[in-house]
Amino acid sequence: MSLPHDTADPMTLLRDPSILIVGAGPVGLCAGIALLKDGHRVAIVDSGAHGAGWASGGMLAPLYEMAADPTCPDPYLEFALKSAELWHVLARTCAVDLQSPSLFLARTQEEVAALLSLQRRANRLGLDLTSVCVPAGLTAQAAFQAPTERSLAPRAALKSLMNQFQSLGGELLVGQAYAIGPHRLGLLDGRTLEAETIVLAHGFSATSFGQSIPALRALSPVKGQMARVAHPELASPIVRAGRIYMLSRGGGLVIGATSDPLAAPVLSVDVDPVLALLAEAKALLPSLATAPTVEAWAGVRPDTPDHLPLVGASGVDGIYLATGTYRNGWLLAPAIGAYLSELISGKTLDQALMNLFAPERFSS
């Protein structure tokens, strides 16, 4: 819903703070932290609903998610690798625990060939991907260890990032974004907020503003589901094979993740996809046959037709986008935050990245 620029509202906040971010997920929080460090006044408005960042596995995996795809543009891969490095500093600052290394398993000869190809690309990038023995208890033809592929616990990390954001002077406003216009954001409770700059970083929910911001119509939902099982932790904290990952976390295993672009974008758990996920995981780790499932949940990833994010000016005065991160919201969050802060501050940015991320590529 659009918000007329001349809307009168006695509850309007007049350009203080200077930047208003919608969404307290990983991208919104990292953007807020970066902008605060660059001297801006920042507030985040968030509805409190669990988003894709909360529901995800917290994977920081540029090799497995991007380098393994030969169509991934080099500037995008370099951006992802830079973001992975930024996590080292951010994790220390915010007391976020990063798990590593990752173990990549190949279950078929086709997957062996794919991992050997990935190993060659990793070596060209100066990254370590080493062939190792398949650990006891796992069923696979080959295994490779990647010390630079990491993960984090999303629910704890969101709290840590919020603590850092507020300790730097950021303000959290609880409310649901409902209407938007140049420099203005309307909330469902009737409040209207004003700021010099508004950043929409609330994932697929940003599509509610598609009527006002055409680029947001390019977003599509990809539902993902995960489960937690009571099982002894594995020797490697991260095990990946095909779409499956198993994370040793909280004294058990987190297993993810389904990916269904045809499912309705709702957070209810669908039994059949979760059962199929667990059956695939059990084939990889047979001891899961007797492991009880203790939790299952769902999230909705924001995807775009080219699987590249929407980061930049929206085409509406004073409004920027930071969404469309698909499977890599946690990985990309620090680099997107730094990129947005430089963009909003008027600094010169890499033109290749600007072209890749520009929301205007979908504005028509």
C-alpha positions in Angstrom: 0.0 0.0 0.0 1.3 3.5 -0.9 1.3 6.4 1.5 0.6 9.9 0.1 3.4 12.3 0.8 1.0 14.9 2.2 -0.6 12.6 4.7 -1.1 14.4 8.0 -0.6 12.5 11.2 0.1 14.0 14.7 2.2 10.9 15.6 4.6 11.4 12.7 8.3 11.4 13.7 10.0 14.1 11.6 13.3 13.0 10.2 14.8 11.7 13.4 16.3 9.2 13.1 17.8 9.9 9.7 17.6 6.3 8.5 14.7 3.9 9.2 15.2 0.1 8.4 12.3 -2.2 8.1 13.1 -5.7 9.3 15.3 -6.9 12.2 16.7 -10.0 10.4 20.4 -10.5 9.6 20.4 -8.0 6.7 18.5 -5.3 8.5 20.6 -5.6 11.7 23.9 -5.7 9.8 22.9 -2.7 7.8 21.9 -0.9 11.0 25.2 -1.7 12.6 27.2 -0.5 9.6 25.2 2.7 9.2 25.6 3.5 13.0 29.3 3.0 12.7 29.4 5.4 9.8 27.8 8.1 11.9 24.1 7.9 10.9 21.1 7.9 13.3 19.3 4.6 12.8 16.1 2.9 13.9 14.7 -0.5 13.0 11.0 -1.2 12.8 10.1 -4.8 13.2 6.8 -6.7 13.7 8.3 -9.3 15.9 7.3 -12.2 13.6 9.9 -14.8 12.8 11.5 -14.3 9.4 13.7 -16.3 7.1 16.8 -15.5 9.1 15.3 -16.9 12.3 14.2 -20.1 10.4 17.4 -20.8 8.5 20.3 -23.0 9.3 22.7 -20.0 9.5 24.9 -21.2 6.7 28.0 -19.1 5.8 28.9 -21.2 2.8 30.1 -19.3 -0.3 31.9 -22.4 -1.7 28.9 -24.8 -1.4 26.2 -22.3 -2.2 27.9 -20.2 -4.9 31.2 -21.4 -6.2 29.7 -24.8 -6.9 27.4 -23.1 -9.4 29.3 -22.4 -12.7 26.7 -19.7 -13.6 27.4 -17.6 -10.4 28.9 -14.3 -11.6 32.5 -13.7 -10.4 31.7 -10.3 -8.8 28.9 -11.9 -6.8 31.1 -14.8 -5.6 33.8 -12.3 -4.6 31.2 -10.3 -2.7 30.1 -13.4 -0.9 33.7 -14.3 0.0 34.3 -10.8 1.3 31.2 -11.1 3.4 32.4 -14.4 4.8 35.6 -12.6 5.9 33.6 -9.8 7.4 31.9 -12.3 9.7 35.2 -12.9 11.5 35.3 -9.3 12.8 31.5 -9.1 13.4 31.4 -12.4 15.2 34.1 -11.3 17.6 32.5 -7.9 18.2 29.0 -9.4 18.7 30.0 -12.6 20.5 28.6 -14.8 17.8 29.9 -18.4 17.7 30.9 -19.6 14.3 31.0 -23.4 13.7 33.6 -24.9 11.3 34.8 -26.9 9.4 32.3 -28.3 6.9 32.4 -31.8 5.6 31.1 -32.2 2.0 30.0 -35.7 1.1 29.5 -37.3 -2.3 26.9 -40.0 -2.5 27.2 -40.8 -6.2 29.9 -40.7 -8.9 28.2 -37.6 -10.3 28.5 -35.9 -6.9 32.2 -37.0 -6.7 32.8 -35.3 -10.0 31.0 -32.1 -8.9 33.1 -31.9 -5.7 36.3 -32.4 -7.6 35.3 -29.6 -9.9 34.5 -27.4 -6.9 37.9 -28.3 -5.4 39.6 -27.0 -8.5 37.7 -23.7 -8.4 38.4 -23.4 -4.6 42.1 -23.9 -5.3 42.0 -21.1 -7.9 40.4 -18.9 -5.3 43.0 -19.8 -2.7 40.6 -21.7 -0.5 41.2 -25.1 1.0 39.0 -28.0 0.0 40.8 -31.2 0.9 39.9 -34.9 0.3 39.5 -36.8 3.6 38.2 -40.2 4.7 34.5 -40.7 5.1 33.8 -40.7 8.8 32.4 -43.9 10.4 28.6 -43.9 10.5 28.1 -41.9 7.4 27.3 -43.4 4.0 29.1 -41.8 1.1 31.6 -42.5 -1.7 33.9 -39.5 -0.9 34.4 -36.7 1.5 36.0 -33.3 1.3 36.7 -30.9 4.2 36.3 -27.1 3.9 37.7 -25.2 6.9 36.4 -21.8 5.7 32.8 -22.9 5.3 31.0 -22.0 8.5 27.6 -21.8 10.2 26.0 -19.9 13.1 23.0 -20.5 15.4 20.5 -18.0 13.9 18.3 -17.4 17.0 21.2 -16.7 19.3 22.9 -14.6 16.6 19.9 -12.4 16.0 19.9 -11.5 19.7 23.6 -10.8 19.7 23.3 -8.5 16.6 20.4 -6.7 18.2 22.4 -6.1 21.4 25.2 -4.7 19.3 22.8 -2.5 17.3 21.3 -1.0 20.4 24.6 -0.6 22.2 25.7 1.6 19.3 22.7 3.8 19.8 20.2 2.2 17.4 16.6 2.3 18.3 14.1 -0.6 17.9 10.5 0.3 17.1 7.9 -2.5 17.3 5.3 -2.3 14.6 4.2 -3.7 11.3 5.0 -1.8 8.2 1.7 -1.2 6.2 2.0 1.7 3.8 4.9 3.5 2.2 5.6 6.7 0.3 8.6 9.1 -0.3 10.4 9.3 3.1 7.4 8.0 4.9 6.3 4.7 6.4 2.9 3.9 7.8 2.4 1.3 10.5 -0.6 -0.9 11.0 -1.3 0.7 14.3 -1.8 4.1 12.7 1.6 5.7 13.3 3.4 7.3 10.5 7.2 7.5 10.6 9.4 9.9 8.6 13.1 9.6 7.8 15.5 10.9 5.2 16.1 7.3 4.1 14.1 4.1 4.5 15.6 0.7 3.9 13.3 -2.2 3.2 15.1 -5.3 4.6 12.2 -7.5 5.6 12.6 -10.3 3.1 9.6 -11.6 1.2 7.2 -9.4 3.3 8.5 -6.4 1.3 6.3 -7.6 -1.6 3.3 -5.9 0.2 4.8 -2.7 -1.2 4.9 -4.0 -4.8 2.2 -1.6 -5.9 4.4 1.4 -5.0 7.8 -0.2 -5.8 7.7 -2.2 -9.1 11.1 -3.9 -8.4 9.5 -5.7 -5.4 7.2 -7.6 -7.7 10.2 -9.6 -8.9 10.4 -11.3 -5.5 9.1 -14.8 -5.2 8.7 -17.1 -2.2 10.7 -20.3 -1.7 9.4 -22.2 1.3 12.0 -24.1 3.3 11.5 -26.5 6.2 13.9 -28.0 8.8 13.9 -30.3 11.7 15.8 -30.9 14.9 16.4 -34.4 16.1 17.8 -35.9 19.3 21.0 -37.5 18.2 24.6 -37.4 19.3 26.6 -34.6 17.7 28.8 -35.6 14.7 32.6 -35.4 14.6 32.3 -32.5 12.0 29.9 -29.7 13.1 28.7 -29.2 9.6 27.9 -32.1 7.2 26.6 -31.4 3.7 25.5 -33.7 0.8 23.3 -32.5 -2.0 20.5 -30.4 -0.5 21.0 -32.0 2.9 22.9 -30.4 5.8 23.3 -31.7 9.3 24.4 -29.3 12.0 25.7 -30.4 15.4 24.0 -27.8 17.6 22.5 -27.7 21.1 23.3 -31.3 21.9 21.4 -32.6 18.9 21.3 -32.3 15.1 19.6 -29.7 13.0 18.6 -31.1 9.6 17.8 -28.9 6.6 16.5 -28.0 4.2 13.7 -28.3 1.8 13.2 -25.8 -1.0 9.8 -25.5 -2.6 9.0 -22.5 -4.8 5.5 -23.8 -5.4 4.4 -24.0 -1.8 2.2 -21.3 -0.3 4.3 -18.7 1.5 3.1 -19.6 5.0 4.9 -20.8 8.1 3.0 -23.9 8.8 4.9 -27.2 8.6 4.0 -29.6 5.8 4.5 -33.2 6.9 5.4 -34.9 3.6 8.4 -32.6 2.7 9.8 -32.9 6.2 9.4 -36.7 6.2 11.2 -36.8 2.8 14.0 -34.6 4.2 14.5 -36.9 7.2 14.4 -40.0 5.0 17.2 -38.5 2.8 19.2 -37.6 5.9 18.7 -41.2 7.3 20.2 -42.7 4.1 23.3 -40.5 4.8 23.4 -41.2 8.5 21.6 -44.6 9.2 21.7 -44.1 13.0 19.0 -41.4 12.5 16.5 -44.3 12.2 16.0 -44.3 16.0 16.4 -40.6 16.6 13.2 -38.8 17.7 12.3 -35.6 16.0 11.9 -32.9 18.6 11.1 -29.8 16.5 10.2 -28.8 12.9 9.7 -25.4 11.5 9.4 -23.4 8.2 10.5 -20.2 6.7 10.0 -18.3 3.4 13.1 -17.3 1.5 12.9 -14.1 -0.8 14.1 -15.1 -4.3 14.5 -13.2 -7.6 14.4 -14.5 -11.2 18.3 -14.4 -11.4 18.8 -15.4 -7.8 20.7 -12.2 -7.1 19.6 -9.8 -4.3 17.9 -6.5 -4.7 20.2 -3.9 -3.1 20.0 -0.3 -3.9 17.7 2.7 -4.7 14.1 1.5 -5.2 13.1 4.2 -7.7 11.0 5.9 -5.0 12.6 9.0 -3.4 14.4 8.1 -0.2 13.6 4.4 -0.3 16.3 1.7 -0.7 15.9 -2.1 -1.0 17.9 -4.8 0.7 16.2 -8.1 0.1 16.1 -11.0 -2.4 19.0 -12.8 -0.7 17.4 -16.3 -1.4 19.5 -18.9 0.5 22.3 -16.6 1.6 20.8 -14.0 3.9 23.2 -14.7 6.8 26.2 -15.1 4.6 25.7 -11.8 2.7 24.4 -9.7 5.6 27.7 -8.0 6.6 28.7 -7.1 3.1 25.2 -5.9 2.2 25.3 -3.7 5.3 28.7 -2.2 4.3 27.6 -1.8 0.7 24.3 0.0 1.7 26.2 2.3 4.1 28.6 3.3 1.4 25.8 3.7 -1.2 23.6 5.9 1.2 26.7 7.9 2.1 27.3 8.7 -1.6 30.6 6.8 -1.9 31.8 5.3 -5.2 31.0 1.6 -5.5 32.0 -1.1 -7.9 29.9 -0.7 -11.1 29.7 -4.4 -11.8 28.2 -5.0 -8.4 25.8 -2.1 -8.7 24.6 -3.5 -12.0 24.1 -7.0 -10.5 22.2 -5.8 -7.5 20.3 -2.8 -8.9 16.6 -3.1 -8.2 15.9 -1.2 -11.4 16.7 -4.3 -13.4 13.2 -5.5 -12.5 11.4 -2.2 -12.3 9.7 -2.6 -15.6 
